[in-house]
Amino acid sequence: MTLAKLVSTTAFLVSLVGWTSLGAGLLASAFAMPLTVVLSKHYGNAQTEQAKSHEQRSTMLTDALLAIRQIKLSTLEDTWRRKIQQCRDKELQQLFKGALWMSSLVFVANTSSVVLAGVPIYVFALQGEQVSASVAFTSISLFRQLQADISLLPLISPPIWEAWLSLKRLEVFFGQNDLDMAQFTLSDTVLLDKASITWHGTGKNERFTLKDLSMDFPEGELSIVTGKTGSGKSLLLTAIAGEARLVSGSIHRPCRFDGYKANTNDSWVATGQMALVSQLPWMANTTVRDNILFGLPFREDRYRSAIDSCALDKDFRMLEKGDFTMVGIKGVTLSGGQRWRIALARALYSRASLILLDDVLSAVDAEIRDWILNNALLGGLAQGRTRILVTHHESQCITRAAYHVHLCDGTAQVHLRPASRDAINEGTSQPLVNENSRFGGSLTATPTLNSAIRKDVDQGSSPTAECRESAIAHTPYRTYFDATGGTSSWLLVLLATATYEIVGLATSWWLREWASLGQSPYDTDHHSLSYGTFYLLMTTLSCLATAARCFVWYKIGIKASETLFGMMTGTLFGAHLQWLEETSHGEIMTRFSSDMNTVDKRLPHDVGFLIECLTKLLSILFMSASFSFYEMPICAALLYSCFAVASSSLHQYLNALQAPDGIQTVRAYSMSNYVIDQMHQLIDASSSTLWHSILCQAMIDFQLGALCALFVTSTCLSIVYADVDAGAAGVALSFAMQFSSTVVRCIQRITTVESGLHCVARIAQYKELSQEPTAGIDVPVSWPSKGSIQVNGLTAGYRTGLPAVLTNISFSIDPNERLGIVGRTGAGKSSLTLAFARLIQFRTGSIFIDDVDISSVKLDILRRQLLIIPQDPYLSAGSIRSLLDPDYIYNNDALIQSLKKVRLTVSTTNKEASYTDLLFMVEEGGRNISQGQRQLLYLAKALLSCKRVVIMDEATSAVDIETDTAVQKVIRDGLPNITVMVVAHRLATVANLNKVLVLEDGRLVQFGAPKELYRQKGVFRKLVSHSSDRETLQARFSE
């Protein structure tokens, strides 16, 4: 409210009712200010608690999405749904408290504004002055202008509190420490001098530390870093990348500069530029080619060399659009091995003089591993560049490396430099093909879960796009109507709103009678005071009706929020795994966060005020028609033009959110400015739409003001030329003056309600998600009691209309046997394991476990009775104990024994890495432990379950060979009466198992005992010949 408006309004009021009456009204209103402050504080506290519950719920949902495959395989959907719902219930409780405090605040604010208008007129009457129509209705009109501003105060509180809480969270984020690059010494070489390093973080755990490291990596050569699982290999690489904390000593590393601007240099390889291939490679949601180029200009010869060195030619030919295929969120359209090799190709294509590689050889089979070592790590693109490789394949790499660092017990024990360069060039592996030919011609691959959905992603039929398109076409009115409780709830809303409007009309009519009292010869002061007292009572009743109406709005809004959230959570956890893994987590979180927040807070308020505006508009039209029916055509024309404008209002585009999970890779490549520039372009596009929307809204407001002025003018003319008494004229003009503001608010509310209902429509799409079938037969609790497996002619795929990923697979396993599943990358090994959990569609054939067809068993029972261990387990934040035994079934001794079986215990001298402390806190995603330790921790949890059928999908791929051997011995000898299926790239992992199944292109090509398969000179023997430990395997199979 501007100062000029305040001064002019006050001057008019003083001239009408005098200083005494106006002062009495202001003084009476002032008494409500302390109560308003108290209520606002309580409302703010409720908002704060609701924000905490919301954040807790969002964190839990994020964990669930990241671990969704494990949740599906372990049938923990109901458990996670309950945990999320508990957080949601707390949030709804705070929303209800906020509704109570807001309703009280609305009552106090409206009472204050009513007192401001009613008390001056009442005092004016007490002074013996005549309350004429000119005084009463003119004063009311002026006070209403003040009331309009005062009544906005409660409505301003919610966004102010939300903005305040958002600013507090931003303050916490901005207050976090930046990476301290000053702790590193800039140099062209990589050198550590008595350096002690540890992970960044604020946890209370004693963090693992590498101490007193001294090493000098030779420039332009290949160096390798080895050590047991959890020895700190990734920490060393992270420190070189500048992402770890230097406790003492010094680290010399290249200067980090803007890699985006490096492409202006004359020389391609830029000294000081760095590239990183992390343990979990980061993929941007763009094409394969753009992921490899990463902002650099395209050079065909270098690009072709990079993809050839990484054996990607054949993979690109399998993709429908080749290297222009969209990789999807987190590389969903690619297999794990393909993501790793694309990340390696990005590093080779880059301008980096220093390349950091974290165990890139573990995700591929022996044949491709040998090719990558010869052609990528030692090939032409790698020459002259410093390469530091973390690996568990020490025997295969050590003769090729110029420098070797072995980590053990928190320090570097071995530094080896071969005596001559000849020793480095003498490899134990032979080239797979001629150096001048490409790898792609010798391999084939089969579609996987990720490759099976490439066609959908390429054609733009992503879940995000489908959801938005169908959301626009979907009518959300019925959805929201049903979610609020149906007819009974809306009848209550209409009753509350109608009561408010009727009381308002009655108050205006009573004021008219009061004003006309002064024209009667029988008027007395007693009658005037009686009318004034009753007028104050009616205005108080109007305030109560306003508060009740507000509470009803929020009540049905909370009901709708509860219903929609429960529906969305249920269908989310019941959806097919393919949809959950191919859909952007940011898109899902938008539904559960910003869209749900709109339904929680904004939509009930907007819907309620829209109903209020419409009823107010009807009352204005009713009063106008009662004096002049000829204005109705004008009103109809005005309303038609207004609502036609509202229906064509602009809507902003909402971009899917993406979590910055690739920040370490982006910083390592020094491409932060490149990513920020892309973000700025998206923000500019969004802001441009918003700016045009604001301009259009301003023009609409101007047009509405002109049209409404015409309506008021016509009302005045009607009164002048009609035989209307002063009181009736005052009522008519009083209502006519509200026409302009009411229509403007109607248009605004229609726009905001329509925007809110778009959120409802997007949420409603989750109701239509295809759900996993739950029907089936019940089986005995003891099933499977023996563990026999029979697969008959199994052909399966991920979706109808897509190619089969398994073709005519038939084999059998006797009870208590151990089966190994091997094959080249993309052969269909993981697809076979998913078939046992019915995560892919059976087209023909069947799987029997203990003579029971698994397709006939209830899905939750089937998955509960099997144990399937994934390759990349996700660990939620929590203690070791809570992760191993979330239901607290086992005692501490059982948990510690399980940890010992997988060798997740260390000597007592290295306290900070001890896992026997069950209270050791694991950070979200297992950030403070290595990938190998995450796998072993999940394996230790699996060993507690004692299932009769255990399926392990590369469950030890990231651990050292010694630990892998010990774990396999436990599985082989320490778990009697259990049938085990093991997927592995390391042939030593399956060498001692009873049988081996060899897959190629989704077909079974060999099946039998390992020694028998080796003698057949088929695919298995070829895999053995390319293995890094082939001499040991050949000796074992030749016995």
mmCIF file with all atom_site columns, N, CA and C in Angstrom, residues 221-223 309-310 344 348 369-389 400:
data_model
loop_
_atom_site.group_PDB
_atom_site.id
_atom_site.type_symbol
_atom_site.label_atom_id
_atom_site.label_alt_id
_atom_site.label_comp_id
_atom_site.label_asym_id
_atom_site.label_entity_id
_atom_site.label_seq_id
_atom_site.pdbx_PDB_ins_code
_atom_site.Cartn_x
_atom_site.Cartn_y
_atom_site.Cartn_z
_atom_site.occupancy
_atom_site.B_iso_or_equiv
_atom_site.pdbx_formal_charge
_atom_site.auth_seq_id
_atom_site.auth_comp_id
_atom_site.auth_asym_id
_atom_site.auth_atom_id
_atom_site.pdbx_PDB_model_num
ATOM 1  N N  . GLU A 1 221 ? 53.912 -42.113 -18.502 1.00 0.00 ? 221 GLU A N  1
ATOM 2  C CA . GLU A 1 221 ? 53.962 -43.577 -18.432 1.00 0.00 ? 221 GLU A CA 1
ATOM 3  C C  . GLU A 1 221 ? 52.712 -44.123 -17.750 1.00 0.00 ? 221 GLU A C  1
ATOM 4  N N  . LEU A 1 222 ? 52.565 -45.454 -17.835 1.00 0.00 ? 222 LEU A N  1
ATOM 5  C CA . LEU A 1 222 ? 51.482 -46.148 -17.150 1.00 0.00 ? 222 LEU A CA 1
ATOM 6  C C  . LEU A 1 222 ? 51.959 -46.599 -15.779 1.00 0.00 ? 222 LEU A C  1
ATOM 7  N N  . SER A 1 223 ? 51.219 -46.188 -14.744 1.00 0.00 ? 223 SER A N  1
ATOM 8  C CA . SER A 1 223 ? 51.487 -46.619 -13.376 1.00 0.00 ? 223 SER A CA 1
ATOM 9  C C  . SER A 1 223 ? 50.259 -47.357 -12.869 1.00 0.00 ? 223 SER A C  1
ATOM 10 N N  . SER A 1 309 ? 39.900 -48.153 -29.786 1.00 0.00 ? 309 SER A N  1
ATOM 11 C CA . SER A 1 309 ? 40.743 -48.563 -28.668 1.00 0.00 ? 309 SER A CA 1
ATOM 12 C C  . SER A 1 309 ? 39.924 -49.157 -27.528 1.00 0.00 ? 309 SER A C  1
ATOM 13 N N  . CYS A 1 310 ? 38.675 -48.709 -27.395 1.00 0.00 ? 310 CYS A N  1
ATOM 14 C CA . CYS A 1 310 ? 37.818 -49.176 -26.305 1.00 0.00 ? 310 CYS A CA 1
ATOM 15 C C  . CYS A 1 310 ? 36.844 -50.254 -26.748 1.00 0.00 ? 310 CYS A C  1
ATOM 16 N N  . LEU A 1 344 ? 35.942 -44.426 -20.613 1.00 0.00 ? 344 LEU A N  1
ATOM 17 C CA . LEU A 1 344 ? 37.356 -44.547 -20.973 1.00 0.00 ? 344 LEU A CA 1
ATOM 18 C C  . LEU A 1 344 ? 37.625 -43.856 -22.304 1.00 0.00 ? 344 LEU A C  1
ATOM 19 N N  . LEU A 1 348 ? 40.287 -40.846 -23.210 1.00 0.00 ? 348 LEU A N  1
ATOM 20 C CA . LEU A 1 348 ? 41.289 -40.920 -24.269 1.00 0.00 ? 348 LEU A CA 1
ATOM 21 C C  . LEU A 1 348 ? 41.112 -39.790 -25.278 1.00 0.00 ? 348 LEU A C  1
ATOM 22 N N  . ARG A 1 369 ? 39.128 -57.145 -21.801 1.00 0.00 ? 369 ARG A N  1
ATOM 23 C CA . ARG A 1 369 ? 40.126 -56.599 -20.876 1.00 0.00 ? 369 ARG A CA 1
ATOM 24 C C  . ARG A 1 369 ? 41.510 -56.589 -21.516 1.00 0.00 ? 369 ARG A C  1
ATOM 25 N N  . ASP A 1 370 ? 41.846 -57.672 -22.195 1.00 0.00 ? 370 ASP A N  1
ATOM 26 C CA . ASP A 1 370 ? 43.153 -57.747 -22.844 1.00 0.00 ? 370 ASP A CA 1
ATOM 27 C C  . ASP A 1 370 ? 43.263 -56.721 -23.962 1.00 0.00 ? 370 ASP A C  1
ATOM 28 N N  . TRP A 1 371 ? 42.163 -56.566 -24.720 1.00 0.00 ? 371 TRP A N  1
ATOM 29 C CA . TRP A 1 371 ? 42.164 -55.576 -25.798 1.00 0.00 ? 371 TRP A CA 1
ATOM 30 C C  . TRP A 1 371 ? 42.341 -54.162 -25.253 1.00 0.00 ? 371 TRP A C  1
ATOM 31 N N  . ILE A 1 372 ? 41.610 -53.811 -24.217 1.00 0.00 ? 372 ILE A N  1
ATOM 32 C CA . ILE A 1 372 ? 41.698 -52.469 -23.640 1.00 0.00 ? 372 ILE A CA 1
ATOM 33 C C  . ILE A 1 372 ? 43.093 -52.193 -23.117 1.00 0.00 ? 372 ILE A C  1
ATOM 34 N N  . LEU A 1 373 ? 43.686 -53.183 -22.483 1.00 0.00 ? 373 LEU A N  1
ATOM 35 C CA . LEU A 1 373 ? 45.027 -52.990 -21.940 1.00 0.00 ? 373 LEU A CA 1
ATOM 36 C C  . LEU A 1 373 ? 46.025 -52.719 -23.050 1.00 0.00 ? 373 LEU A C  1
ATOM 37 N N  . ASN A 1 374 ? 45.927 -53.497 -24.141 1.00 0.00 ? 374 ASN A N  1
ATOM 38 C CA . ASN A 1 374 ? 46.883 -53.340 -25.233 1.00 0.00 ? 374 ASN A CA 1
ATOM 39 C C  . ASN A 1 374 ? 46.641 -52.100 -26.074 1.00 0.00 ? 374 ASN A C  1
ATOM 40 N N  . ASN A 1 375 ? 45.368 -51.786 -26.341 1.00 0.00 ? 375 ASN A N  1
ATOM 41 C CA . ASN A 1 375 ? 45.053 -50.762 -27.329 1.00 0.00 ? 375 ASN A CA 1
ATOM 42 C C  . ASN A 1 375 ? 44.596 -49.435 -26.738 1.00 0.00 ? 375 ASN A C  1
ATOM 43 N N  . ALA A 1 376 ? 44.068 -49.449 -25.508 1.00 0.00 ? 376 ALA A N  1
ATOM 44 C CA . ALA A 1 376 ? 43.628 -48.199 -24.888 1.00 0.00 ? 376 ALA A CA 1
ATOM 45 C C  . ALA A 1 376 ? 44.669 -47.666 -23.915 1.00 0.00 ? 376 ALA A C  1
ATOM 46 N N  . LEU A 1 377 ? 45.072 -48.509 -22.970 1.00 0.00 ? 377 LEU A N  1
ATOM 47 C CA . LEU A 1 377 ? 45.997 -48.037 -21.941 1.00 0.00 ? 377 LEU A CA 1
ATOM 48 C C  . LEU A 1 377 ? 47.435 -47.958 -22.438 1.00 0.00 ? 377 LEU A C  1
ATOM 49 N N  . LEU A 1 378 ? 47.748 -48.750 -23.466 1.00 0.00 ? 378 LEU A N  1
ATOM 50 C CA . LEU A 1 378 ? 49.115 -48.739 -24.006 1.00 0.00 ? 378 LEU A CA 1
ATOM 51 C C  . LEU A 1 378 ? 49.131 -48.364 -25.483 1.00 0.00 ? 378 LEU A C  1
ATOM 52 N N  . GLY A 1 379 ? 47.986 -47.959 -26.045 1.00 0.00 ? 379 GLY A N  1
ATOM 53 C CA . GLY A 1 379 ? 47.889 -47.660 -27.464 1.00 0.00 ? 379 GLY A CA 1
ATOM 54 C C  . GLY A 1 379 ? 48.369 -46.271 -27.815 1.00 0.00 ? 379 GLY A C  1
ATOM 55 N N  . GLY A 1 380 ? 48.110 -45.895 -29.063 1.00 0.00 ? 380 GLY A N  1
ATOM 56 C CA . GLY A 1 380 ? 48.627 -44.631 -29.569 1.00 0.00 ? 380 GLY A CA 1
ATOM 57 C C  . GLY A 1 380 ? 48.066 -43.413 -28.864 1.00 0.00 ? 380 GLY A C  1
ATOM 58 N N  . LEU A 1 381 ? 46.778 -43.415 -28.526 1.00 0.00 ? 381 LEU A N  1
ATOM 59 C CA . LEU A 1 381 ? 46.191 -42.255 -27.852 1.00 0.00 ? 381 LEU A CA 1
ATOM 60 C C  . LEU A 1 381 ? 46.719 -42.078 -26.442 1.00 0.00 ? 381 LEU A C  1
ATOM 61 N N  . ALA A 1 382 ? 47.270 -43.137 -25.855 1.00 0.00 ? 382 ALA A N  1
ATOM 62 C CA . ALA A 1 382 ? 47.757 -43.053 -24.477 1.00 0.00 ? 382 ALA A CA 1
ATOM 63 C C  . ALA A 1 382 ? 49.220 -42.655 -24.397 1.00 0.00 ? 382 ALA A C  1
ATOM 64 N N  . GLN A 1 383 ? 49.919 -42.732 -25.492 1.00 0.00 ? 383 GLN A N  1
ATOM 65 C CA . GLN A 1 383 ? 51.340 -42.454 -25.465 1.00 0.00 ? 383 GLN A CA 1
ATOM 66 C C  . GLN A 1 383 ? 51.620 -41.004 -25.089 1.00 0.00 ? 383 GLN A C  1
ATOM 67 N N  . GLY A 1 384 ? 52.612 -40.816 -24.206 1.00 0.00 ? 384 GLY A N  1
ATOM 68 C CA . GLY A 1 384 ? 53.001 -39.480 -23.777 1.00 0.00 ? 384 GLY A CA 1
ATOM 69 C C  . GLY A 1 384 ? 52.108 -38.894 -22.704 1.00 0.00 ? 384 GLY A C  1
ATOM 70 N N  . ARG A 1 385 ? 51.098 -39.649 -22.254 1.00 0.00 ? 385 ARG A N  1
ATOM 71 C CA . ARG A 1 385 ? 50.178 -39.162 -21.223 1.00 0.00 ? 385 ARG A CA 1
ATOM 72 C C  . ARG A 1 385 ? 50.384 -39.988 -19.958 1.00 0.00 ? 385 ARG A C  1
ATOM 73 N N  . THR A 1 386 ? 50.371 -39.314 -18.827 1.00 0.00 ? 386 THR A N  1
ATOM 74 C CA . THR A 1 386 ? 50.533 -40.009 -17.546 1.00 0.00 ? 386 THR A CA 1
ATOM 75 C C  . THR A 1 386 ? 49.233 -40.723 -17.211 1.00 0.00 ? 386 THR A C  1
ATOM 76 N N  . ARG A 1 387 ? 49.315 -42.059 -17.032 1.00 0.00 ? 387 ARG A N  1
ATOM 77 C CA . ARG A 1 387 ? 48.132 -42.865 -16.724 1.00 0.00 ? 387 ARG A CA 1
ATOM 78 C C  . ARG A 1 387 ? 48.350 -43.556 -15.386 1.00 0.00 ? 387 ARG A C  1
ATOM 79 N N  . ILE A 1 388 ? 47.419 -43.344 -14.472 1.00 0.00 ? 388 ILE A N  1
ATOM 80 C CA . ILE A 1 388 ? 47.472 -43.996 -13.159 1.00 0.00 ? 388 ILE A CA 1
ATOM 81 C C  . ILE A 1 388 ? 46.245 -44.890 -13.065 1.00 0.00 ? 388 ILE A C  1
ATOM 82 N N  . LEU A 1 389 ? 46.481 -46.198 -13.003 1.00 0.00 ? 389 LEU A N  1
ATOM 83 C CA . LEU A 1 389 ? 45.412 -47.188 -13.067 1.00 0.00 ? 389 LEU A CA 1
ATOM 84 C C  . LEU A 1 389 ? 45.304 -47.937 -11.746 1.00 0.00 ? 389 LEU A C  1
ATOM 85 N N  . ARG A 1 400 ? 53.458 -54.429 -17.734 1.00 0.00 ? 400 ARG A N  1
ATOM 86 C CA . ARG A 1 400 ? 53.255 -53.335 -18.689 1.00 0.00 ? 400 ARG A CA 1
ATOM 87 C C  . ARG A 1 400 ? 53.469 -51.975 -18.050 1.00 0.00 ? 400 ARG A C  1
#
